[in-house]
Structure formats: structure tokens, C-alpha cells
Coordinates of C-alpha atoms in Angstrom, one line a residue:
M252 CA -140.0 -115.2 -154.8
K253 CA -137.7 -112.2 -155.0
R254 CA -134.4 -112.3 -153.2
S255 CA -131.4 -110.1 -152.9
L256 CA -128.3 -112.3 -153.1
T257 CA -125.5 -111.9 -150.6
V258 CA -122.8 -109.8 -152.1
T259 CA -119.5 -111.7 -151.7
G260 CA -116.1 -110.2 -152.0
A261 CA -112.6 -109.9 -150.6
L262 CA -109.4 -108.0 -151.3
L263 CA -108.4 -108.4 -154.9
T264 CA -105.2 -110.3 -155.6
F265 CA -103.4 -108.9 -158.6
A266 CA -100.5 -111.3 -159.0
L267 CA -99.8 -111.9 -162.6
L268 CA -99.1 -115.6 -163.4
V269 CA -97.5 -116.4 -166.7
A270 CA -97.1 -119.4 -168.9
A271 CA -93.5 -119.4 -170.3
C272 CA -94.3 -119.6 -174.0
S273 CA -93.8 -117.8 -177.3
Q274 CA -97.4 -116.5 -177.3
S275 CA -97.2 -114.6 -174.0
P276 CA -100.3 -112.3 -173.6
V277 CA -100.0 -108.6 -173.1
I278 CA -101.4 -107.0 -170.0
R279 CA -102.4 -103.4 -169.9
T280 CA -101.8 -102.0 -166.4
P281 CA -103.9 -99.0 -165.7
T282 CA -103.4 -96.5 -162.9
P283 CA -106.3 -96.7 -160.4
S284 CA -108.2 -93.5 -160.5
G285 CA -111.0 -94.2 -158.0
S286 CA -114.7 -93.9 -158.5
A287 CA -118.0 -93.3 -156.8
P288 CA -119.2 -96.0 -154.5
G289 CA -121.1 -98.7 -156.3
N290 CA -119.4 -98.1 -159.6
A291 CA -116.8 -100.2 -161.4
V292 CA -113.3 -98.7 -161.8
P293 CA -112.4 -99.4 -165.4
N294 CA -110.4 -102.6 -165.6
V295 CA -109.2 -102.4 -162.0
L296 CA -112.0 -103.0 -159.6
P297 CA -115.3 -104.7 -160.4
R298 CA -118.7 -104.2 -158.8
V299 CA -120.0 -107.4 -157.2
L300 CA -123.5 -107.3 -158.7
A301 CA -124.8 -110.5 -157.1
G302 CA -123.5 -113.4 -155.0
G303 CA -124.6 -116.6 -153.4
L304 CA -125.0 -118.5 -156.7
S305 CA -124.3 -122.2 -156.9
D306 CA -121.7 -122.5 -159.7
P307 CA -123.1 -120.0 -162.2
W308 CA -122.5 -121.5 -165.6
E309 CA -124.4 -119.6 -168.4
L310 CA -124.7 -115.9 -168.2
T311 CA -126.9 -114.2 -170.8
W312 CA -128.4 -110.8 -171.3
G313 CA -132.1 -111.6 -171.8
P314 CA -134.6 -109.9 -174.1
D315 CA -136.1 -108.3 -171.0
D316 CA -132.8 -106.4 -170.3
F317 CA -132.1 -108.6 -167.2
L318 CA -129.2 -111.0 -166.7
W319 CA -130.2 -114.7 -166.8
V320 CA -128.0 -117.2 -165.1
T321 CA -128.0 -121.0 -165.0
E322 CA -126.6 -122.5 -161.7
K323 CA -124.9 -125.7 -162.5
T324 CA -125.0 -127.3 -159.1
G325 CA -127.9 -125.1 -157.8
K326 CA -130.0 -126.8 -160.6
R327 CA -131.9 -123.6 -161.2
V328 CA -132.3 -120.5 -163.5
T329 CA -132.0 -117.1 -161.9
R330 CA -132.9 -113.7 -163.3
I331 CA -130.8 -110.7 -162.0
N332 CA -131.5 -107.0 -162.2
P333 CA -128.3 -105.5 -163.7
T334 CA -129.0 -102.2 -161.9
D335 CA -129.2 -103.3 -158.2
G336 CA -128.4 -107.0 -158.2
S337 CA -131.9 -108.1 -156.9
S338 CA -133.0 -111.4 -158.4
I339 CA -135.8 -113.8 -159.0
D340 CA -135.5 -117.6 -159.1
V341 CA -137.2 -118.4 -162.3
L342 CA -137.0 -122.2 -162.5
D343 CA -135.9 -125.1 -160.4
I344 CA -134.9 -128.3 -162.2
P345 CA -134.8 -131.0 -159.5
A346 CA -134.4 -133.8 -162.2
A347 CA -131.0 -132.5 -163.2
S348 CA -127.9 -134.4 -162.1
A349 CA -125.3 -132.2 -160.4
S350 CA -122.5 -134.1 -158.8
G351 CA -120.4 -131.0 -158.2
A352 CA -118.1 -131.8 -161.2
G353 CA -118.8 -131.0 -164.8
D354 CA -122.5 -132.1 -164.9
G355 CA -125.5 -130.1 -164.0
V356 CA -127.7 -127.3 -165.5
L357 CA -125.6 -125.8 -168.3
G358 CA -126.4 -123.9 -171.5
M359 CA -129.3 -121.6 -172.1
A360 CA -130.5 -119.9 -175.3
F361 CA -133.4 -117.5 -176.0
A362 CA -135.7 -117.7 -179.0
P363 CA -138.9 -115.8 -179.7
G364 CA -141.4 -117.0 -177.1
A365 CA -139.1 -119.8 -175.8
V366 CA -136.0 -120.6 -173.7
F367 CA -133.9 -123.6 -174.4
L368 CA -132.0 -125.2 -171.5
A369 CA -129.4 -128.0 -171.6
Y370 CA -128.9 -130.1 -168.5
D371 CA -127.7 -133.6 -167.5
Y372 CA -129.8 -136.3 -165.9
D373 CA -129.6 -139.9 -164.7
A374 CA -131.3 -142.1 -167.2
A375 CA -130.8 -145.3 -165.1
T376 CA -133.8 -147.1 -163.6
G377 CA -131.6 -149.0 -161.1
P378 CA -128.9 -148.1 -158.6
D379 CA -126.2 -147.5 -161.2
V380 CA -125.8 -144.0 -162.7
D381 CA -126.3 -143.6 -166.5
L382 CA -125.5 -139.9 -167.0
R383 CA -127.1 -138.4 -170.2
G384 CA -127.7 -134.9 -171.5
K385 CA -130.8 -133.3 -172.9
I386 CA -132.1 -130.0 -174.3
V387 CA -135.5 -128.9 -173.2
R388 CA -137.7 -126.1 -174.6
Y389 CA -139.7 -123.9 -172.3
S390 CA -142.4 -121.5 -173.2
Y391 CA -141.3 -118.0 -172.2
D392 CA -143.7 -115.2 -171.1
Q393 CA -141.6 -112.1 -170.9
P394 CA -143.9 -109.8 -168.9
S395 CA -144.1 -112.4 -166.1
A396 CA -140.6 -113.9 -166.5
L397 CA -142.3 -117.3 -166.5
L398 CA -140.9 -120.5 -168.0
S399 CA -143.5 -123.2 -168.5
D400 CA -144.6 -126.2 -170.6
P401 CA -141.2 -128.0 -170.8
T402 CA -140.8 -130.1 -173.9
D403 CA -137.9 -132.4 -174.6
V404 CA -136.0 -131.4 -177.8
I405 CA -133.4 -134.1 -177.7
T406 CA -132.5 -136.6 -175.0
G407 CA -130.0 -139.4 -174.4
L408 CA -126.9 -137.3 -175.4
P409 CA -123.5 -138.3 -174.1
A410 CA -122.8 -136.6 -170.8
S411 CA -120.0 -136.9 -168.2
T412 CA -118.6 -135.3 -165.1
A413 CA -115.5 -134.2 -167.1
N414 CA -114.9 -132.5 -170.5
N415 CA -118.7 -132.3 -170.8
G416 CA -119.1 -129.2 -173.0
G417 CA -122.7 -128.0 -172.7
R418 CA -122.7 -124.6 -174.4
L419 CA -125.9 -123.8 -176.3
V420 CA -126.6 -120.9 -178.7
L421 CA -129.3 -120.0 -181.2
G422 CA -127.8 -119.1 -184.5
P423 CA -128.9 -116.3 -186.9
D424 CA -130.3 -119.2 -189.0
Q425 CA -132.6 -120.0 -186.0
K426 CA -130.9 -123.4 -185.5
L427 CA -129.6 -124.6 -182.1
Y428 CA -125.8 -125.2 -181.8
F429 CA -124.7 -127.4 -178.9
T430 CA -121.2 -128.5 -177.7
I431 CA -120.4 -132.0 -176.3
G432 CA -116.9 -132.8 -175.0
D433 CA -115.0 -136.0 -175.2
Q434 CA -116.3 -137.0 -171.8
G435 CA -112.9 -137.0 -170.2
N436 CA -112.1 -140.4 -171.8
N437 CA -108.5 -141.7 -172.0
E438 CA -107.5 -139.8 -168.9
Y439 CA -107.7 -140.0 -165.1
S440 CA -110.6 -142.2 -163.9
R441 CA -111.7 -142.8 -167.5
A442 CA -108.3 -143.6 -168.9
C443 CA -109.4 -147.0 -170.1
T444 CA -112.4 -145.6 -172.1
P445 CA -111.5 -144.6 -175.7
I446 CA -111.9 -141.1 -177.0
R447 CA -114.7 -141.0 -179.7
A448 CA -114.1 -137.4 -181.0
Q449 CA -113.2 -138.9 -184.4
D450 CA -116.0 -141.4 -184.5
L451 CA -119.0 -140.7 -186.8
P452 CA -122.4 -142.2 -186.8
S453 CA -123.9 -144.6 -189.3
S454 CA -127.2 -143.9 -190.9
S455 CA -128.8 -146.7 -188.9
Q456 CA -127.5 -145.2 -185.6
V457 CA -129.1 -141.8 -186.6
S458 CA -132.4 -143.6 -187.4
A459 CA -132.3 -145.4 -184.1
R460 CA -131.5 -142.2 -182.2
D461 CA -128.2 -143.7 -181.0
W462 CA -126.2 -140.6 -180.2
S463 CA -123.2 -142.4 -178.7
T464 CA -120.8 -141.0 -181.4
Y465 CA -121.8 -137.4 -180.6
A466 CA -119.0 -137.0 -177.9
G467 CA -116.4 -134.5 -179.0
K468 CA -118.7 -132.8 -181.4
V469 CA -120.5 -129.5 -182.1
L470 CA -124.2 -130.2 -183.0
R471 CA -126.6 -128.3 -185.1
L472 CA -130.3 -129.0 -184.5
N473 CA -133.7 -127.7 -185.6
Q474 CA -135.6 -126.3 -182.7
D475 CA -137.8 -129.4 -182.5
G476 CA -134.6 -131.6 -182.3
T477 CA -134.6 -133.0 -185.8
V478 CA -131.6 -133.0 -188.1
P479 CA -131.6 -129.9 -190.4
A480 CA -131.8 -130.8 -194.1
D481 CA -128.8 -128.7 -194.8
N482 CA -126.5 -130.2 -192.2
P483 CA -123.2 -131.4 -193.6
L484 CA -122.9 -134.8 -195.1
I485 CA -119.9 -136.4 -193.5
R486 CA -118.7 -139.7 -194.8
G487 CA -122.0 -140.2 -196.5
V488 CA -124.2 -139.6 -193.4
R489 CA -126.2 -136.6 -192.4
S490 CA -126.7 -136.2 -188.6
H491 CA -126.8 -133.5 -186.0
I492 CA -123.0 -133.2 -186.2
F493 CA -121.8 -129.8 -187.5
S494 CA -118.1 -130.3 -186.7
Y495 CA -116.0 -133.0 -185.0
G496 CA -112.6 -133.7 -183.4
H497 CA -113.1 -131.6 -180.3
R498 CA -111.8 -132.2 -176.8
D499 CA -113.8 -129.9 -174.5
P500 CA -115.6 -127.2 -176.4
D501 CA -117.0 -124.8 -173.8
G502 CA -117.6 -121.7 -175.8
L503 CA -119.7 -120.8 -178.9
A504 CA -120.2 -117.3 -180.4
F505 CA -121.5 -116.0 -183.7
G506 CA -119.5 -113.1 -185.1
A507 CA -120.0 -110.8 -188.1
D508 CA -121.6 -112.3 -191.2
G509 CA -122.8 -115.3 -189.2
Q510 CA -119.4 -116.9 -188.7
L511 CA -119.3 -119.3 -185.8
Y512 CA -116.4 -119.4 -183.4
S513 CA -115.6 -121.8 -180.6
D514 CA -113.0 -122.3 -177.9
E515 CA -112.0 -125.5 -176.1
I516 CA -109.8 -126.5 -173.2
G517 CA -106.6 -128.4 -174.2
P518 CA -105.0 -131.3 -172.3
K519 CA -102.2 -129.3 -170.5
S520 CA -101.5 -126.5 -173.0
D521 CA -103.0 -125.5 -176.4
D522 CA -106.5 -124.3 -175.6
E523 CA -108.0 -123.6 -179.0
V524 CA -110.0 -120.7 -180.5
N525 CA -111.5 -122.0 -183.7
L526 CA -113.5 -120.7 -186.6
L527 CA -116.1 -123.5 -187.2
R528 CA -117.1 -124.7 -190.6
A529 CA -119.6 -127.3 -191.5
G530 CA -118.3 -130.8 -191.7
E531 CA -114.7 -129.9 -190.7
N532 CA -112.4 -131.9 -188.3
Y533 CA -110.5 -130.0 -185.6
G534 CA -108.0 -132.8 -184.9
W535 CA -108.5 -134.1 -181.4
P536 CA -107.0 -136.4 -180.1
Y537 CA -104.4 -136.6 -182.8
V538 CA -103.7 -132.9 -182.7
A539 CA -103.8 -130.5 -179.8
G540 CA -103.5 -126.8 -180.8
Y541 CA -101.5 -126.3 -184.0
R542 CA -100.3 -129.3 -185.9
D543 CA -96.7 -128.5 -184.9
D544 CA -95.3 -131.5 -182.9
Q545 CA -94.8 -129.2 -179.9
S546 CA -95.3 -130.6 -176.4
Y547 CA -98.1 -133.0 -177.4
R548 CA -98.4 -136.5 -178.8
Y549 CA -101.4 -138.7 -178.5
A550 CA -101.0 -141.4 -175.9
N551 CA -103.8 -144.0 -176.2
W552 CA -104.1 -145.3 -172.6
S553 CA -107.4 -147.0 -173.5
A554 CA -105.6 -149.3 -175.9
A555 CA -102.9 -150.3 -173.4
R556 CA -102.7 -153.9 -172.4
G557 CA -103.8 -154.2 -168.7
C558 CA -105.0 -150.6 -168.7
G559 CA -106.9 -151.1 -165.5
Q560 CA -103.7 -151.9 -163.6
L561 CA -101.9 -148.9 -164.8
R562 CA -101.6 -145.7 -162.8
Y563 CA -102.6 -142.8 -165.0
D564 CA -100.0 -140.0 -165.4
P565 CA -101.0 -136.9 -167.4
V566 CA -97.3 -136.1 -168.3
V567 CA -95.4 -139.3 -168.7
A568 CA -97.0 -142.4 -170.3
P569 CA -95.3 -145.8 -169.7
A570 CA -93.9 -147.7 -172.7
S571 CA -97.0 -150.0 -172.6
V572 CA -99.3 -147.2 -173.7
P573 CA -99.5 -147.0 -177.5
R574 CA -98.5 -143.6 -179.0
G575 CA -100.2 -142.0 -182.0
V576 CA -98.3 -140.6 -184.9
A577 CA -96.7 -137.2 -184.6
E578 CA -99.1 -134.4 -185.2
T579 CA -97.5 -133.4 -188.5
Q580 CA -97.7 -137.0 -189.7
W581 CA -101.5 -137.3 -189.1
D582 CA -103.5 -136.4 -192.1
N583 CA -107.2 -135.8 -192.6
P584 CA -108.7 -134.0 -195.6
D585 CA -111.2 -132.2 -193.3
Y586 CA -108.7 -131.0 -190.8
V587 CA -108.7 -127.2 -189.9
E588 CA -106.1 -125.4 -187.8
P589 CA -107.2 -123.2 -184.9
L590 CA -107.1 -119.4 -185.2
K591 CA -105.1 -119.1 -182.0
T592 CA -103.9 -121.2 -179.1
L593 CA -103.8 -120.2 -175.4
F594 CA -101.0 -121.2 -175.1
T595 CA -98.5 -123.4 -177.1
V596 CA -95.2 -124.2 -175.5
P597 CA -92.1 -125.8 -177.0
N598 CA -90.9 -129.3 -176.5
G599 CA -89.1 -129.7 -173.2
Y600 CA -91.5 -127.5 -171.3
N601 CA -91.6 -128.6 -167.7
F602 CA -95.1 -129.6 -166.9
Q603 CA -94.0 -130.8 -163.5
D604 CA -92.2 -127.7 -162.2
P605 CA -91.4 -128.4 -158.5
A606 CA -92.2 -124.8 -157.7
C607 CA -95.8 -125.6 -158.2
G608 CA -95.8 -128.2 -155.5
P609 CA -98.2 -131.1 -155.6
G610 CA -100.7 -129.0 -157.6
F611 CA -98.5 -128.5 -160.6
A612 CA -101.4 -128.8 -162.9
R613 CA -102.4 -125.3 -161.9
C614 CA -99.3 -124.0 -163.6
W615 CA -99.9 -125.6 -167.0
P616 CA -100.1 -123.2 -169.9
S617 CA -103.8 -124.0 -170.6
V618 CA -105.9 -121.0 -169.5
E619 CA -109.0 -123.3 -169.3
A620 CA -111.0 -121.3 -171.9
A621 CA -114.5 -121.5 -170.4
S622 CA -116.7 -119.7 -172.9
L623 CA -116.6 -117.2 -175.7
T624 CA -118.2 -113.8 -176.5
Y625 CA -118.0 -111.7 -179.7
L626 CA -117.7 -107.9 -179.6
G627 CA -118.8 -106.3 -182.8
P628 CA -117.4 -103.3 -184.7
N629 CA -119.8 -100.9 -183.0
T630 CA -118.1 -101.5 -179.6
P631 CA -117.4 -98.0 -178.1
D632 CA -113.8 -98.9 -177.1
Q633 CA -112.3 -99.6 -180.6
T634 CA -109.4 -101.4 -179.0
L635 CA -111.9 -104.2 -178.3
A636 CA -114.1 -103.8 -181.3
N637 CA -114.3 -106.9 -183.5
S638 CA -112.8 -109.1 -180.9
L639 CA -113.4 -112.4 -179.2
L640 CA -113.4 -112.5 -175.4
V641 CA -112.3 -115.7 -173.7
P642 CA -112.7 -116.0 -169.9
S643 CA -110.3 -118.2 -168.0
L644 CA -111.2 -120.8 -165.4
R645 CA -107.6 -121.0 -164.4
N646 CA -106.5 -117.5 -163.7
G647 CA -109.4 -115.1 -163.4
S648 CA -108.7 -113.2 -166.6
V649 CA -110.5 -112.4 -169.8
Y650 CA -108.4 -112.7 -173.0
A651 CA -109.2 -110.4 -175.9
L652 CA -108.3 -111.6 -179.4
K653 CA -108.6 -109.0 -182.1
L654 CA -110.0 -110.3 -185.4
T655 CA -109.1 -109.2 -188.9
K656 CA -111.8 -107.3 -190.7
D657 CA -113.0 -110.5 -192.5
G658 CA -113.0 -112.4 -189.2
G659 CA -110.8 -115.1 -190.6
S660 CA -107.8 -114.7 -188.4
V661 CA -106.5 -113.1 -185.1
Q662 CA -104.3 -110.1 -185.4
G663 CA -102.0 -108.3 -182.9
D664 CA -101.4 -109.0 -179.3
V665 CA -103.6 -111.1 -177.0
L666 CA -104.7 -108.8 -174.2
Q667 CA -105.3 -110.1 -170.7
L668 CA -108.0 -108.0 -169.0
F669 CA -110.2 -107.8 -165.9
R670 CA -107.9 -109.8 -163.6
T671 CA -109.1 -110.9 -160.2
H672 CA -108.5 -113.8 -157.9
N673 CA -111.4 -115.8 -159.2
R674 CA -112.2 -118.5 -161.7
Y675 CA -114.3 -117.1 -164.6
R676 CA -117.0 -119.4 -166.2
D677 CA -118.9 -117.1 -168.6
I678 CA -119.3 -113.5 -169.7
T679 CA -121.9 -111.3 -171.3
V680 CA -121.9 -107.7 -172.2
S681 CA -124.6 -104.9 -172.0
P682 CA -126.4 -104.1 -175.2
D683 CA -124.5 -100.8 -175.5
R684 CA -121.2 -102.6 -175.1
T685 CA -120.0 -100.4 -172.2
K686 CA -120.2 -103.0 -169.4
I687 CA -119.0 -106.6 -169.1
Y688 CA -120.5 -109.1 -166.7
I689 CA -118.5 -112.1 -165.5
A690 CA -119.8 -115.3 -163.8
A691 CA -117.3 -116.5 -161.2
T692 CA -117.4 -120.1 -160.2
S693 CA -118.0 -121.3 -156.6
T694 CA -115.0 -123.6 -156.2
S695 CA -111.2 -123.1 -156.3
Q696 CA -108.7 -125.3 -157.9
G697 CA -107.9 -126.9 -154.6
P698 CA -105.3 -126.1 -151.9
G699 CA -102.5 -123.7 -152.8
T700 CA -101.8 -120.1 -153.2
D701 CA -101.3 -119.6 -156.9
E702 CA -103.5 -119.9 -160.0
Q703 CA -106.7 -119.6 -158.0
G704 CA -105.8 -122.4 -155.7
A705 CA -106.5 -120.5 -152.5
Q706 CA -109.6 -118.7 -151.3
L707 CA -111.4 -116.9 -154.1
D708 CA -112.4 -113.3 -153.9
A709 CA -116.0 -113.7 -155.0
P710 CA -117.1 -117.4 -155.3
G711 CA -120.5 -117.8 -157.0
A712 CA -120.8 -114.1 -157.9
I713 CA -121.5 -112.0 -160.9
L714 CA -119.0 -109.2 -161.4
E715 CA -119.4 -106.0 -163.4
F716 CA -116.5 -104.2 -165.1
A717 CA -116.5 -101.2 -167.4
L718 CA -115.8 -102.6 -170.9
V719 CA -112.7 -100.7 -171.7
A720 CA -109.1 -101.6 -172.4
P721 CA -106.8 -99.1 -170.5
G722 CA -105.1 -96.6 -172.7
D723 CA -101.5 -96.8 -171.5
A724 CA -98.9 -98.7 -173.4
P725 CA -99.2 -102.5 -173.2
R726 CA -96.6 -104.3 -171.2
P727 CA -95.8 -108.0 -171.7
L728 CA -96.3 -110.2 -168.8
R729 CA -93.0 -111.4 -167.3
G730 CA -91.8 -114.1 -165.0
V731 CA -91.4 -117.8 -165.5
S732 CA -94.4 -120.1 -164.8
P733 CA -95.4 -120.9 -162.1
T734 CA -93.8 -118.1 -160.0
P735 CA -96.3 -115.3 -159.7
K736 CA -94.4 -112.1 -160.8
A737 CA -95.9 -108.7 -161.5
P738 CA -94.0 -106.3 -163.8
A739 CA -91.7 -104.3 -161.6
E740 CA -93.0 -101.0 -162.9
S741 CA -96.7 -101.9 -162.3
T742 CA -98.8 -100.0 -159.9
L743 CA -100.8 -102.6 -158.1
P744 CA -103.5 -102.1 -155.5
T745 CA -102.6 -102.6 -151.8
P746 CA -104.7 -103.8 -148.9
D747 CA -105.6 -100.1 -148.4
S748 CA -106.8 -99.6 -152.0
P749 CA -110.6 -99.6 -152.8
T750 CA -112.0 -103.0 -153.0
F751 CA -115.3 -104.5 -154.1
S752 CA -118.4 -102.3 -153.6
S753 CA -121.8 -103.7 -153.0
A754 CA -124.6 -103.3 -155.4
P755 CA -126.6 -100.2 -154.4
G756 CA -129.4 -101.1 -152.1
A757 CA -128.6 -104.8 -151.9
A758 CA -129.6 -106.3 -148.7
Q759 CA -127.1 -108.1 -146.5
A760 CA -127.7 -111.2 -144.5
P761 CA -125.6 -113.9 -142.9
A762 CA -124.9 -117.1 -144.7
V763 CA -127.1 -120.1 -143.7
P764 CA -126.5 -123.7 -144.4
G765 CA -128.3 -125.3 -147.3
R766 CA -130.6 -123.7 -149.9
P767 CA -134.3 -123.8 -149.4
S768 CA -136.8 -124.3 -152.2
V769 CA -137.8 -121.4 -154.5
A770 CA -141.1 -121.0 -152.6
E771 CA -139.3 -120.8 -149.2
R772 CA -136.3 -118.6 -150.2
S773 CA -136.6 -114.9 -149.8
V774 CA -133.3 -113.9 -148.2
P775 CA -129.8 -114.4 -149.4
D776 CA -127.9 -117.5 -148.4
A777 CA -124.7 -119.3 -148.9
G778 CA -125.6 -122.7 -150.3
N779 CA -122.6 -124.8 -151.0
Q780 CA -120.3 -121.9 -151.3
L781 CA -116.8 -121.6 -149.7
P782 CA -116.8 -119.8 -146.3
R783 CA -117.8 -116.2 -146.7
P784 CA -115.7 -113.2 -145.9
T785 CA -116.9 -111.0 -143.1
P786 CA -118.1 -107.6 -144.1
V787 CA -116.3 -104.7 -142.5
A788 CA -117.4 -101.1 -143.0
P789 CA -114.3 -98.9 -142.9
A790 CA -114.6 -95.7 -140.9
G791 CA -115.2 -92.6 -143.0
Q792 CA -115.9 -94.5 -146.2
P793 CA -119.3 -95.0 -147.7
G794 CA -120.4 -98.3 -149.2
T795 CA -119.3 -101.8 -148.1
R796 CA -116.0 -103.5 -148.4
Y797 CA -114.7 -106.9 -147.3
T798 CA -111.7 -108.5 -145.7
P799 CA -110.8 -112.1 -146.2
G800 CA -112.5 -114.7 -144.0
P801 CA -111.3 -118.1 -142.8
A802 CA -109.4 -120.4 -145.2
P803 CA -111.8 -122.6 -147.1
V804 CA -112.0 -126.4 -147.0
P805 CA -110.1 -127.6 -150.1
A806 CA -112.4 -128.6 -152.9
P807 CA -111.7 -130.5 -156.1
A808 CA -111.4 -128.5 -159.3
T809 CA -114.5 -128.6 -161.4
R810 CA -115.0 -127.6 -165.1

């Protein structure tokens, strides 16, 4: 059933929030120049291509030149026309588990004649929940956009509502690569469960299809789910494991010459961008970011006596919680440093700044790196050519990291681009590399007015920007976290500036409670989104623009 999704938007918030650290990004501040209705103003104002999605998670440009989206909590796959925003619900997955946290319908990868989907499910037969992950192959008929004949590739993978990973890509070697996080162990509600990111399977576990040690790993699989014969031999065992020692790897992207990059969310700071190599160890939980002894030391809550009686604190661990060795004292022959961190802060950094109020976690230096995209050397804007793009779940930005010619390191400034008051989950680019599409999540970070803690501009939407870096001189972000400060000389939009424009021809309809089935749905609806803004057509102006609606009901942060 075809449907035109409700276009969601509000006035853009252009406050620039900064982590006080030695690696401050650079923001390029363009001068708004205006544009025709329905077009994106380069790097200033996006077009809201589509809305009404339930936590869009994977965003991919398909072989049919349409955008394909997985909806994490909507438990479906949606196909969107990048010209007018109209869409088709391709597949519902009612068996998927989607609690509203980190589990649900996640990664997606195209192969010739097939689409691979990763999602979580409840493997329990009784009342208790046994959350597991799986990868499923669907036959893909491109002319009809039909997915059929689901076949399990691998089942029983570790899955969790936190630090779940879930990114899936098809490599140039025609192998599947899949990320699994550390499951949120050793923190918060799972503080008494040990992290297994350094654990490796025995040959008997592999033979028995016991994947319990796969948490905190990047996997490499044949398309039928078997272990590739050329996978790395790690401590004498060949398994699906390609690399290990990961916390929450949410992004995977292949660059030039088949090099594989990943990014992952750090504990409070030190999100990592890594160049992955077969059989290598990326350090977690003994190292976060660089091995530099800065603002991190492993606290093993799960090994504390009486762990269940302790109150977990993400900043200060009581004396009864065992501490790991300092980062520089930990040694492993397979260890590899990250290419870059977002961002590292020195010892003494105040992770409990009272200016952040009760939601101080929103002001942590971690940008919550949500996925990863590579722009090749043929990108028209050479400022962004041969770069990695990292969308932020925390602050509604995309960070551009310019690579050296050999792809082995990051050079120059980190640019912060495409800033809106949203939380970005995934990005993709048009084949001609002139447009970038961004999936904005449906939920805020909770109550508050900074770092995306208030009402979002476009929850559950796909945004389109022109893929350019403004040509004026870059200006470093200024101000001490968490106080939102824009550079004094910046020209920022005001409430009278142009705001979101609707996709041309997109139908408008009021929000309705609940989402009907694929067969029933033919009009846009709101699903479990935050309260929608009210559309207001300003006098004398074509197109549609929006003003903020009522304050949303606070929702817990999800990853």
C-alpha cells in the first residue's frame, strides 16, 4: 500500500554545544542565501523528505534508486521516493522484539537478488524474555520491490536493549559484516553482568553454535551464515569473529581499496573511529579511546562483592569496585589504536557539571557516534572527498573526518556539519554525491533544553541536505560544555528565517493514534512519535512551514 508520510518539522535550533577538549571540532558557518521552496539550502536548512517513521535506524540508497529504511520500533522496512517523499511499506516483521530501547529491526544490506536484515527476537518459550539477534535473507525482486522467502542466515546471537550494535554491510568480498555491542554489561541495570568483549570462543563452542562470546565483536560471515575459510585465526580458533574489544560499534563503512572502518560509542567520552583489521583487538573495556590514561579507567562493577546491593554510578565507583590497570599498563599484542576519538578530555574533566542539571549525561563529550559513511575521491565537493561522515545521536550534527590518501589516518580539522535540533541515527548519500539524507530518531534524550533534550524538530523523519561544506573560513566552536554558546560573529537563523519545506506534492494529514497494518495503512500517521507540530502556512509565502507544537512527554533516551 502506498502512503505519503506526514512531513514533520519545526523551527531549527542552531545552538552550538561544545565539549571542552583539546580536539574541538570546527564548524563552518555559512550565510543563509535562500532557495526555491522545496529545495535544501546548502548546509543551513534541510528539506524534510519524509516523516512519521517509528525510529528509523538503517538508511540505504537501494539499487532501484529509492531510499530504503528499517524502522526499529515500527518493525518494518519502508521504501521512499527521494524525489517526492512518497513511500511504500515493503515488509512488516511482527516477530521482531522492539522494546523502545536498543532492540528492534536494525541493519540491512543489499546483495544481488537478495536483501539481508538483522533484527532481535524473543527466543524464550515461557514468560521470561530471552532476547537474541538474527540475520535473515530475503529474496528481492527489484521491479516489484518485493521481499519474500525469508531464510535464517544465523540465529541466537547476543542481543540487548543497550549497546546492541546491529550494523550490517556487504563487503566488496561479498561477505557480510555485522556489529554486536557489549550488551550494556557492567553498567546501569546490567552492572553485575561482566563485559565479554575480550572473551573468545573455543572450537567446541563454534561447533555447537554457541555464540555467547560474540558480544563486543565485529563478525564476518558467508552469505549462508557459515564461517569464511579465510577468517582470522585468533588464539587458535577460527570463528565468525573479525575483530574484538568493542563497546558499542554502531557504524561500518568500506573505503578505498576495501578498507573497513567502524565507529563506536564510548562510555562518557572517547567515541572511536577505527580502521578494522582482521584479528585485531580494539581494547574495550581496558582502553576507551586512545591508550592515554585520560579520564577513563576500567571499573569492574560485575566483580564487586555484593554487586547487587550497590547503586551504580557512571562517574564515581566506590572502593569496593575493583579497578583495572591504567590504560598504558594494559598490554595486548593485537591491540590497535583508533584513528580518531570524538572526543577525548583530560583528567579532571567535570562529568557532573551542575549547569547540566539532573541530565548531566547529555553534556558528556561523547557525540554518540551512530553510524558511518565513506565519501570517495570523486565527491564533487573536494573539501569532503575521501572523508568519513559520522552522525551524532547526541547533538544533531554530522562530523566529517578527512582521510589521508592511503586511508590510514585522519588529517586536518574535524568539521561539524548539517546541525539541527534532532538526533541523527544514520545517513546515506545520493549516487552523484550531491545530496545527503539523514535519518532522525523519534525520541529525545529526555526532559531538558540542551543537547537534544527538549522537543525535536523532526522526530522520525528523513532530512535532505545539499552535500557541501560551506566555503567561508572555518571557525572553532567556542564555549564551555554544557553551556550552549554560538560564536559571537555567527549569523544564525531567527524565528523569521525560512524553515523546513515540505516535500513537493506530499499529502498532509492529521496524526492518528497507533499504526495500522501494512494492508490497512494508506494515509500518513503519527505512530509512537512525539506530539506533532501544527502546520502554519505563512501569508505570502509558498510551501509549508511549521511552528513548534506542545511540549512532548519526556521519553527515555534510546540508542
